[in-house]
Short mmCIF file of C-alpha atoms in Angstrom, two decimals:
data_model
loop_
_atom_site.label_atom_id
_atom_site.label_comp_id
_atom_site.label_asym_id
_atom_site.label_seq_id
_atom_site.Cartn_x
_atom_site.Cartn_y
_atom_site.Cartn_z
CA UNK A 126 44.38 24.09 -33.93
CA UNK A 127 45.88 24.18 -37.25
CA UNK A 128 44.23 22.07 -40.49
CA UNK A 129 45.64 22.70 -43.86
CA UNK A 130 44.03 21.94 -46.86
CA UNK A 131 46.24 21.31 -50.43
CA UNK A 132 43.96 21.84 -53.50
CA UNK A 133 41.00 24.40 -54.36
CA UNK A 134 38.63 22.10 -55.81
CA UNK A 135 35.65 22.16 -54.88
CA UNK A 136 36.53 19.42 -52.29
CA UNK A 137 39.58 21.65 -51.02
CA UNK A 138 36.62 24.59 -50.57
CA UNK A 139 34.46 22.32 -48.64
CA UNK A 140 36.82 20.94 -46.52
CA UNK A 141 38.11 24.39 -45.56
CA UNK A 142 33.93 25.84 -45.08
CA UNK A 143 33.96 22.69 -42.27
CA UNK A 144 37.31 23.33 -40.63
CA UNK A 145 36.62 27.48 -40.33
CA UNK A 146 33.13 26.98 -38.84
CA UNK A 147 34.41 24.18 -36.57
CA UNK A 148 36.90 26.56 -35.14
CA UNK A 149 39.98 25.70 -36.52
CA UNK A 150 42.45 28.22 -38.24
CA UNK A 151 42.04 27.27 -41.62
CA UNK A 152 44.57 27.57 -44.34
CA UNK A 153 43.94 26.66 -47.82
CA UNK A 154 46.89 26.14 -50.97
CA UNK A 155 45.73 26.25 -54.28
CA UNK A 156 48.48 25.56 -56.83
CA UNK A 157 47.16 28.12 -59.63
CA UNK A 158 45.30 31.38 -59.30
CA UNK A 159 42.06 30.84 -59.04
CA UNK A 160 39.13 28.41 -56.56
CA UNK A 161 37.40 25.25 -57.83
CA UNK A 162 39.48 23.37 -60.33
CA UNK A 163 37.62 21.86 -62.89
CA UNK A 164 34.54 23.31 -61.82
CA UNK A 165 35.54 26.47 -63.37
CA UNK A 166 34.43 24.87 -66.26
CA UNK A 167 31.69 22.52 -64.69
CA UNK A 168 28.59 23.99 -63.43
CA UNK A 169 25.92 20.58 -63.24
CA UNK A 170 24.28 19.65 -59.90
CA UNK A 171 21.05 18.50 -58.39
CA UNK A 172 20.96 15.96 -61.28
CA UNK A 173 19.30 12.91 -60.51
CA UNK A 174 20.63 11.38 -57.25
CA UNK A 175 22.46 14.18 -56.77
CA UNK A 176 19.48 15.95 -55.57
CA UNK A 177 19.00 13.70 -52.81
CA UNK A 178 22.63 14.20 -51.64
CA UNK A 179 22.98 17.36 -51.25
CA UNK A 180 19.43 17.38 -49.61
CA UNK A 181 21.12 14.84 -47.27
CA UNK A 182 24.11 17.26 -46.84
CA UNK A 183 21.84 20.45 -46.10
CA UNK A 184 19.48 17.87 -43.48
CA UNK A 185 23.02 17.48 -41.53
CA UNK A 186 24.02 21.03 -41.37
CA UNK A 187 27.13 20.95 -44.08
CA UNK A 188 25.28 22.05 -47.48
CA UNK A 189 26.98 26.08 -47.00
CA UNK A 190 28.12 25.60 -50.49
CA UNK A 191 25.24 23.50 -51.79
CA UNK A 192 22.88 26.86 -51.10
CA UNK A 193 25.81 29.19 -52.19
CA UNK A 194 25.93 27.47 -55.54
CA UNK A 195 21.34 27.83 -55.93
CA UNK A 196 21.94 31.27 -55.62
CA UNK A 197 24.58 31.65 -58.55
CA UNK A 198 22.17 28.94 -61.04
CA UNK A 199 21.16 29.91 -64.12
CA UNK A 200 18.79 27.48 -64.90
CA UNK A 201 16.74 25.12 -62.60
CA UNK A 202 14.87 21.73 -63.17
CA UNK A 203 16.71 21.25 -66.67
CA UNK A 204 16.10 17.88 -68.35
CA UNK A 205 18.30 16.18 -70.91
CA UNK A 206 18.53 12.43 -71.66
CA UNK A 207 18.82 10.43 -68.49
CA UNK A 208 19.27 13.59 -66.59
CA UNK A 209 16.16 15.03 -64.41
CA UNK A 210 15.84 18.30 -62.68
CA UNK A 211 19.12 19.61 -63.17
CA UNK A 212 20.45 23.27 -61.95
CA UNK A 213 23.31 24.55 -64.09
CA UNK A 214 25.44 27.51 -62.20
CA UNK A 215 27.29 29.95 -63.59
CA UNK A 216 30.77 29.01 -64.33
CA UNK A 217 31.44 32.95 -64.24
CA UNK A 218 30.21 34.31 -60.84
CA UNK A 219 30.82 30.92 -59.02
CA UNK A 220 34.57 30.96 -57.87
CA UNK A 221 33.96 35.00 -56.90
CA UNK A 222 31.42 33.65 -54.67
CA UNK A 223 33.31 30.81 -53.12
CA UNK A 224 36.36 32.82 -52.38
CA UNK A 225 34.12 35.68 -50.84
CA UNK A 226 32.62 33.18 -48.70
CA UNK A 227 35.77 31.50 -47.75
CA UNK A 228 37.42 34.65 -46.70
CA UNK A 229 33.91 35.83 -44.67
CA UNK A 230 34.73 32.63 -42.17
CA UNK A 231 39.03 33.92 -42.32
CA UNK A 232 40.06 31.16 -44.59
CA UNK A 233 43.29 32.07 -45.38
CA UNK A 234 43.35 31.10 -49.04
CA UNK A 235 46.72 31.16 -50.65
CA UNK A 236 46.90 31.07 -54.49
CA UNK A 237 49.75 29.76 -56.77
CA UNK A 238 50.74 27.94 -53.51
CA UNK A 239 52.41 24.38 -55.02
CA UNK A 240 53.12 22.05 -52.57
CA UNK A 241 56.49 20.60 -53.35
CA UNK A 242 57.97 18.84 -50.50
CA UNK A 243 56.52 17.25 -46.75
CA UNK A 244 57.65 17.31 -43.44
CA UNK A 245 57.30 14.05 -41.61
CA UNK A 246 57.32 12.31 -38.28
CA UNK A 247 56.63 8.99 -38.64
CA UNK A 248 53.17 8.56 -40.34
CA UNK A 249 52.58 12.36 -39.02
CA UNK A 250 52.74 15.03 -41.33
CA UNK A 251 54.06 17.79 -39.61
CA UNK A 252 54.70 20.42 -42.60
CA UNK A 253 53.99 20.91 -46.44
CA UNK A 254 56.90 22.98 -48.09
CA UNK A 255 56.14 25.29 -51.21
CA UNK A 256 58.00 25.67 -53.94
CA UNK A 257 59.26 28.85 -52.88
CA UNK A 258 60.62 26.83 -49.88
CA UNK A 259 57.98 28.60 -47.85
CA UNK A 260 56.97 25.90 -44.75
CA UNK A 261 53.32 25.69 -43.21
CA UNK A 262 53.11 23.69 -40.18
CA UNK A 263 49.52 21.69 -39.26
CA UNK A 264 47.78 19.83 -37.15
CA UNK A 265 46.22 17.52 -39.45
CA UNK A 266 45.77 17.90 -43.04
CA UNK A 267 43.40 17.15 -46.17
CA UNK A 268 44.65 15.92 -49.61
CA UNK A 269 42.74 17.41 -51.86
CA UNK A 270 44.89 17.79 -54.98
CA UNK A 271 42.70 15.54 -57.36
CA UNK A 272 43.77 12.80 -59.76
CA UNK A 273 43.74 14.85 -63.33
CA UNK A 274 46.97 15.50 -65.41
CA UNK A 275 49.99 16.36 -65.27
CA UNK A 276 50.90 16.88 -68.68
CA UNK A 277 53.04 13.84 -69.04
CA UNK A 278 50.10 11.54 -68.10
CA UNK A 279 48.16 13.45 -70.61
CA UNK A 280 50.28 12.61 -73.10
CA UNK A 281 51.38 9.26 -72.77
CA UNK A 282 47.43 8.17 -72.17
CA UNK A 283 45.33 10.69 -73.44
CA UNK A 284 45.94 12.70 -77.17
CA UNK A 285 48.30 15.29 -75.65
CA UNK A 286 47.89 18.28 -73.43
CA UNK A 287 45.08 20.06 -74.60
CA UNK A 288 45.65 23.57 -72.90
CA UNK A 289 42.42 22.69 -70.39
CA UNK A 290 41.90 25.38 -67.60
CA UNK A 291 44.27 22.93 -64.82
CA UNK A 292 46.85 25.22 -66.57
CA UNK A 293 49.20 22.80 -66.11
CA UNK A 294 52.53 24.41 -68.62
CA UNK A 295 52.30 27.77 -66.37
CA UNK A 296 51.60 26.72 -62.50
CA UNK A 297 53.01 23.19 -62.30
CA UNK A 298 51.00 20.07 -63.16
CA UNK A 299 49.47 18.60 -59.79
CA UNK A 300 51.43 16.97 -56.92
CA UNK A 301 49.82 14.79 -54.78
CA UNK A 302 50.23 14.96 -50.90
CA UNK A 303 49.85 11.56 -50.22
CA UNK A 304 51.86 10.35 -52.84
CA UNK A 305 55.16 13.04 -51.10
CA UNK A 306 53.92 11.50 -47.88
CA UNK A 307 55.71 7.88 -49.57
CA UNK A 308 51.64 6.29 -49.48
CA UNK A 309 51.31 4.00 -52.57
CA UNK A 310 48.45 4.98 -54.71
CA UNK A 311 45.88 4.00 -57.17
CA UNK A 312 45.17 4.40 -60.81
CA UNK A 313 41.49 3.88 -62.40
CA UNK A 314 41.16 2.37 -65.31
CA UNK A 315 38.86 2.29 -68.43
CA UNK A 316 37.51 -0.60 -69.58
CA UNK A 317 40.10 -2.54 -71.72
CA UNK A 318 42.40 -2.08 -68.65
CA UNK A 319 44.12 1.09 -69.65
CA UNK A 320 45.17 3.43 -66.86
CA UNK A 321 43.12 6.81 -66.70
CA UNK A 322 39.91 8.58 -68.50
CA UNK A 323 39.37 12.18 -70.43
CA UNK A 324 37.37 14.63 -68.78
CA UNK A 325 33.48 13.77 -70.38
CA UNK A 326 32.77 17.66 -71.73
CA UNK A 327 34.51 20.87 -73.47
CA UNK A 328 33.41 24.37 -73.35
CA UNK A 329 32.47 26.75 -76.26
CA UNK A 330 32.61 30.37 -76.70
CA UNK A 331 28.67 31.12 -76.42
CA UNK A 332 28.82 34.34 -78.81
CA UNK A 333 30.83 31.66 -81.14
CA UNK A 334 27.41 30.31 -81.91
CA UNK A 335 24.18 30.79 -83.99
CA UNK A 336 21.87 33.31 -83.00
CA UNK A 337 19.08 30.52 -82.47
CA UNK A 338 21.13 28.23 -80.81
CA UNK A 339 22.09 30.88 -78.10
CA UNK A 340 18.54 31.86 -77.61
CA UNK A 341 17.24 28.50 -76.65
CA UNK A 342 19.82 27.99 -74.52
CA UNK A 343 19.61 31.08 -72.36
CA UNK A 344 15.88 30.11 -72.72
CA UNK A 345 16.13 26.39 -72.21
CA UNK A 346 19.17 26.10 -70.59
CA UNK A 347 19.75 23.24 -73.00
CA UNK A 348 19.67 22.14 -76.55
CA UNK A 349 20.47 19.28 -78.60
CA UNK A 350 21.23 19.32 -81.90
CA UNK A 351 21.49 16.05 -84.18
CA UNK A 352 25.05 15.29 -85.66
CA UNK A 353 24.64 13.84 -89.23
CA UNK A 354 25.58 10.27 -89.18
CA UNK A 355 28.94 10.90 -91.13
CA UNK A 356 30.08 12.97 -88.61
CA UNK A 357 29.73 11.50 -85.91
CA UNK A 358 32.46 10.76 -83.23
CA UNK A 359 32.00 8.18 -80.20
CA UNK A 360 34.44 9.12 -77.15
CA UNK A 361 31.78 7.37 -74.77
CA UNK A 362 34.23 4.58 -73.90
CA UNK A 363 36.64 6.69 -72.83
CA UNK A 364 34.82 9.40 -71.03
CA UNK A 365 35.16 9.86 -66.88
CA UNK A 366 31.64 10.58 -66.83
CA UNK A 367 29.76 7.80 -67.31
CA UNK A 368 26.89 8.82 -66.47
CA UNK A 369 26.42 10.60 -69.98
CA UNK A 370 27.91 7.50 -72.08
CA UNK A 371 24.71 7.26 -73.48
CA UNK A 372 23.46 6.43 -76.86
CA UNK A 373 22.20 10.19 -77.15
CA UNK A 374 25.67 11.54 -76.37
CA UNK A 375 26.99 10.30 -79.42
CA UNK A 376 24.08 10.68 -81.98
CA UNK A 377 23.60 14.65 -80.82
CA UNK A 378 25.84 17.52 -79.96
CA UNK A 379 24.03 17.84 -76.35
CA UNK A 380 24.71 21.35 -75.16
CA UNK A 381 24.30 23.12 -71.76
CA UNK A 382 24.30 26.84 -70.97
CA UNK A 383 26.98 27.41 -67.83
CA UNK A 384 27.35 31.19 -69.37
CA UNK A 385 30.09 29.53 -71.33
CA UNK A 386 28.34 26.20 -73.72
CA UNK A 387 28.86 22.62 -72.01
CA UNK A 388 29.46 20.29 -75.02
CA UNK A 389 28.89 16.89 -73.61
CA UNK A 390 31.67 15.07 -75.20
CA UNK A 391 35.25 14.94 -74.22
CA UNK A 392 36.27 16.44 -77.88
CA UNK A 393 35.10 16.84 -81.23
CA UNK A 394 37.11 17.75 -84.41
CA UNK A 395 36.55 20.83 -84.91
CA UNK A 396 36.57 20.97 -89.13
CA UNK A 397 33.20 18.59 -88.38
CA UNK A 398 32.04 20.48 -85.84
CA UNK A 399 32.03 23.59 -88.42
CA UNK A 400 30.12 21.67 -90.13
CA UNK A 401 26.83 20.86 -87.65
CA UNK A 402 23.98 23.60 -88.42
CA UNK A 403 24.51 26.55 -86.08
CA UNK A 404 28.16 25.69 -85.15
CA UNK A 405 29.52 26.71 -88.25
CA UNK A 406 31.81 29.18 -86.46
CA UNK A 407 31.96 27.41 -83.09
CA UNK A 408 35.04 28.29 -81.13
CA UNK A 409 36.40 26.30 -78.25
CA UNK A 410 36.62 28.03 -74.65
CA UNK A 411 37.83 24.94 -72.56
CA UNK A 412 40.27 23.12 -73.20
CA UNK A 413 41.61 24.77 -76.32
CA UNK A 414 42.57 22.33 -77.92
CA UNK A 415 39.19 20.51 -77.55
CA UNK A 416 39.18 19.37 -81.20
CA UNK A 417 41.76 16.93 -80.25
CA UNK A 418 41.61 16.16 -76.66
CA UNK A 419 41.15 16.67 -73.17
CA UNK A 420 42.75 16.43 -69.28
CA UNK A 421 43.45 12.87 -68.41
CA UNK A 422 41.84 11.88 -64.63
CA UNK A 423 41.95 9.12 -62.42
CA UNK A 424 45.34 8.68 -61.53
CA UNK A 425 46.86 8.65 -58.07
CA UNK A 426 43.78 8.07 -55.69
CA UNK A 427 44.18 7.80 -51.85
CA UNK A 428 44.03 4.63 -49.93
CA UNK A 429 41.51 5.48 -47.42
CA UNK A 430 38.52 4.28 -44.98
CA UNK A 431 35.33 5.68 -44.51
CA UNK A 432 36.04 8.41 -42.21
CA UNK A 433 38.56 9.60 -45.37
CA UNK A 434 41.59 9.03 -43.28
CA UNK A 435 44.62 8.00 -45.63
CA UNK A 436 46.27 4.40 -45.12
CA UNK A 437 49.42 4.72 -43.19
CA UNK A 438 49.02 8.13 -41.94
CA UNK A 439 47.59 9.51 -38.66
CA UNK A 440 46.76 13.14 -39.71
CA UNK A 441 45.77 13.01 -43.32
CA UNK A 442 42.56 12.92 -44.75
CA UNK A 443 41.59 12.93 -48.63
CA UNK A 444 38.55 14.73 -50.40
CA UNK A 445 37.23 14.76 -53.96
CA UNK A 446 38.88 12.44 -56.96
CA UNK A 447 41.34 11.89 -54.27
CA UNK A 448 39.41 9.76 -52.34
CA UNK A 449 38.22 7.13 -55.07
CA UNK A 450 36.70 6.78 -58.47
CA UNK A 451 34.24 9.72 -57.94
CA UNK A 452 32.95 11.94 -60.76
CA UNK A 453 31.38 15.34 -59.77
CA UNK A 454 31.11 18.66 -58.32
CA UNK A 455 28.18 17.19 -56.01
CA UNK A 456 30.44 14.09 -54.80
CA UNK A 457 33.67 16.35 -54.19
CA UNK A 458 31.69 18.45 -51.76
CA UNK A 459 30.31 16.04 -49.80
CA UNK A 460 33.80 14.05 -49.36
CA UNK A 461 35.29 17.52 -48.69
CA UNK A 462 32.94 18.01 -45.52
CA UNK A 463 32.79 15.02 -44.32
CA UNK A 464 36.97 14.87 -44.56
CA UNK A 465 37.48 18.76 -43.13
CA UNK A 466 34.99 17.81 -40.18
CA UNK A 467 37.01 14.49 -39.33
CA UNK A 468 40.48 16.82 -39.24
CA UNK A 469 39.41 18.76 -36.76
CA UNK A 470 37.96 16.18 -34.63
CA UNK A 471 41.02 14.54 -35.28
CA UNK A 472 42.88 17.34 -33.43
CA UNK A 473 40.28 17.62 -30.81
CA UNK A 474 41.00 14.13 -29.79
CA UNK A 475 36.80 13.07 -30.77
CA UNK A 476 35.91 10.20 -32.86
CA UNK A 477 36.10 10.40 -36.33
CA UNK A 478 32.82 10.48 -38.19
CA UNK A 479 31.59 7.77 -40.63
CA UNK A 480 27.96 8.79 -42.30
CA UNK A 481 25.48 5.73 -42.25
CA UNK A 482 25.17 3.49 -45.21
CA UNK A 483 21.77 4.13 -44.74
CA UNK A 484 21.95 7.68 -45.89
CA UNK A 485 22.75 8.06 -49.86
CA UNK A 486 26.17 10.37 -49.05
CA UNK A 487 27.22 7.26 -46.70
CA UNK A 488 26.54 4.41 -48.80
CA UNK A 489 28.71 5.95 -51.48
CA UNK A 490 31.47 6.27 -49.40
CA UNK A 491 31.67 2.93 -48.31
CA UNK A 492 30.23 1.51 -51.59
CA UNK A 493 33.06 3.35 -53.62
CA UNK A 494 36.20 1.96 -51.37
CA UNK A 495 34.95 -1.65 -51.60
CA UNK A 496 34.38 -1.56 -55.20
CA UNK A 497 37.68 -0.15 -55.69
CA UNK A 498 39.73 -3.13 -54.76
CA UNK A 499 37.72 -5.34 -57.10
CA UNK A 500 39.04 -6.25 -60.85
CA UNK A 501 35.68 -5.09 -61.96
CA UNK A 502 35.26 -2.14 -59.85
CA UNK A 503 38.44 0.03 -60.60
CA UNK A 504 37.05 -0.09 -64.43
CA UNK A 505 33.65 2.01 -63.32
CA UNK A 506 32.96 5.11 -62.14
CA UNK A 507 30.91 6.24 -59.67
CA UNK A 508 28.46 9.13 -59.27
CA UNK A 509 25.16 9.82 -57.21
CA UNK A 510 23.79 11.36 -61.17
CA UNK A 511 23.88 8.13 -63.12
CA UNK A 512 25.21 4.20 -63.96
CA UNK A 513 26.40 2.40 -61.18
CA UNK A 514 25.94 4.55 -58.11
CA UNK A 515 22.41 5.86 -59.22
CA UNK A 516 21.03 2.31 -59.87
CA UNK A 517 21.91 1.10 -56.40
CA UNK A 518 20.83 4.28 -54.68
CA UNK A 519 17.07 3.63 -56.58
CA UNK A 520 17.93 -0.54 -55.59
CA UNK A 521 17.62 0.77 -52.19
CA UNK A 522 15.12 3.00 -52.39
CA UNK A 523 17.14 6.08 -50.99
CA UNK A 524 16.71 8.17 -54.55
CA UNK A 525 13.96 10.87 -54.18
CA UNK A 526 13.09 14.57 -54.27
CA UNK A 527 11.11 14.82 -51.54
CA UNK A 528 12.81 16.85 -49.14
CA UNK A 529 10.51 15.80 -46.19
CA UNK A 530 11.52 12.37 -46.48
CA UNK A 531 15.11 12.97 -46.81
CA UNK A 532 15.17 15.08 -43.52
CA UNK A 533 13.14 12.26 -42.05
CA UNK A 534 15.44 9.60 -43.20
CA UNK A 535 18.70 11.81 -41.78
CA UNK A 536 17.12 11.97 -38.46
CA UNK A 537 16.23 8.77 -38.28
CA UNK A 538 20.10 7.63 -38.81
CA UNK A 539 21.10 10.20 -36.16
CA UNK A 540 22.72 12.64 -38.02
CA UNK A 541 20.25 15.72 -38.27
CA UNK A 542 22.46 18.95 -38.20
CA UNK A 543 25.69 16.42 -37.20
CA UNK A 544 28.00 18.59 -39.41
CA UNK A 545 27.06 21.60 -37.67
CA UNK A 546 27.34 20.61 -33.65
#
């Protein structure tokens, strides 16, 4: 029993975690040279309703990474506006970790590993094909190549490619797997009906910064500075993370300490940036060119049901961005358990897994894939940390911290430990 996974995202990672413990040999391609994809430069969970997810995730025995990534945090129970009890992990020990771990449970993780070409019989997918022409042969497979970039999407609907950490000029912009496998796909789309959105944050060079400024945030983990009004620059609109298109965001430089320094804006010239006390020699880490722009997202999801199956296809499954209009680390991990778990039951010839609606992790599933074939639904996106997603999870009353309750309400739906039987 074979499963191979396309894309090191944190979606990719979880999906392979759930196939090695299940059994399965495990293989894992990652297109450039290094685990988690944009959460290189990421580094938010437990924010919000993302607390209660991956509290759900833990309850039903598939939150390996969830505890991997509290023991890499530099700050816990941060607060910034609209955002409660947030951890923040390091953005420099994190991918160590994961590929340590991965290779403790004899992942076989293969780095600048660009899938290129699919073998196919029928609406089986037999083999991926590298670009080297190397072939790796499956028994099922998960699509976890995410929707941001390539460069030619980033220019024709963002500001140009702003040298972001995808790396896109020197391993290959992203291919999709379901899109070689001939399955039409989606674009999302920002409010006045254009196609895509620009990653919501850049990174700064910490030591680029004022002496005060770096001490609250190692002590703080946060701080938020107020941009004079003649300065100021809204990019909410057009931001994948709406969960921080909030007055604040625009009004103050809102900054995060991930051992590099989360600015919470998709870019900001950086002549007026110079020019906001303490950033007077600010330096950009991620993308560079984050005085002008950022990676485009959003394009090329996966038609797919609830068990993450693609459309059309017997033996692929899709994780992460892939899977619909979701935004975060927290949301690509739980779609990349839930769709490594269903591949190898898949292969084992067991029913495929669908999570409850009446757990928060199921709901969004479900919630996600019918609001994505509505006009009004492909313009949002969708995130258990804030607008949409959030609101329905406290409509419902399924939002909380208490840990007791969640395990409670997991049991109750059946699913206690399901991830790990």
């Amino acid at each position: 029993m074979k499963i191979v996974i396309v894309g090191g995202g944190w979606a990719g990672c979880a999906a392979a975690v759930r196939a090695a413990k299940m059994g399965a040999e495990t293989v894992l391609l990652e297109r450039t040279d290094m685990l988690l994809g944009t959460g290189l430069v990421g580094g938010i969970m437990r924010n919000n309703g993302r607390y209660t997810a991956e509290e759900e995730m833990i309850a039903m025995g598939g939150g390996e990474l969830f505890c991997l990534i509290d023991q890499h945090c530099r700050h816990r129970n941060v607060s910034f506006p609209g955002h409660e009890h947030a951890s923040i992990y390091d953005v420099g020990e994190m991918p160590g970790a994961v590929e340590r771990y991965l290779k403790s449970l004899n992942v076989e993780v293969r780095f600048q590993a660009r899938v290129s070409k699919v073998e196919k019989k029928e609406n089986c997918l037999m083999a991926v094909e590298l670009m080297d022409g190397t072939k790796i042969f499956g028994d099922a497979f998960v699509d976890a190549t995410g929707t941001a970039g390539p460069m030619q999407n980033c220019g024709k609907y963002g500001n140009g490619c702003a040298m972001c950490v995808l790396r896109c000029p020197s391993f290959g912009g992203r291919v999709s797997l379901t899109g070689l496998c001939g399955v039409k796909e989606t674009c999302g789309q920002k409010e006045d009906g254009t196609v895509g959105a620009m990653s919501g944050s850049c990174k700064l060079i910490k030591d680029s910064l004022s002496k005060e400024l770096v001490e609250t945030l190692n002590r703080e983990g946060v701080a938020m500075t107020p941009i004079p009004p003649e300065l100021i620059e809204n990019h909410l609109s057009i931001k994948s993370c709406q969960q921080y298109a909030r007055p604040e965001f625009a009004k103050n430089l809102i900054l995060l300490d991930t051992g590099h320094v989360k600015l919470m804006t998709p870019y900001f010239n950086l002549q007026r940036l110079h020019q906001i006390p303490g950033l007077s020699n600010a330096r950009y880490e991620d993308p560079y060119a984050g005085g002008r722009g950022n990676s485009m997202r959003f394009f090329e999801m996966a038609p797919r049901d609830d068990t993450l199956r693609v459309e059309g296809m017997e033996n692929l499954f899709c994780a992460g961005e892939k899977s619909g209009l979701l935004v975060g680390h927290t949301e690509a991990i739980v779609t990349g358990t839930l769709a490594g778990f269903n591949a190898v039951r898949l292969v084992k010839k067991q029913k495929l897994l669908i999570l409850p609606e009446s757990t928060a992790v199921g709901d969004a599933i479900s919630f996600v894939r019918e609001q994505m074939q509505t006009p009004e639904g492909i313009r949002k996106r969708y995130t258990f940390s804030g607008s949409t997603l959030f609101q329905r999870m406290k409509e419902k009353g399924v939002y909380t911290t208490n840990i007791v309750a969640i395990k409670e309400r997991v049991a109750q739906a059946g699913m206690k430990n399901i991830f790990a039987k």
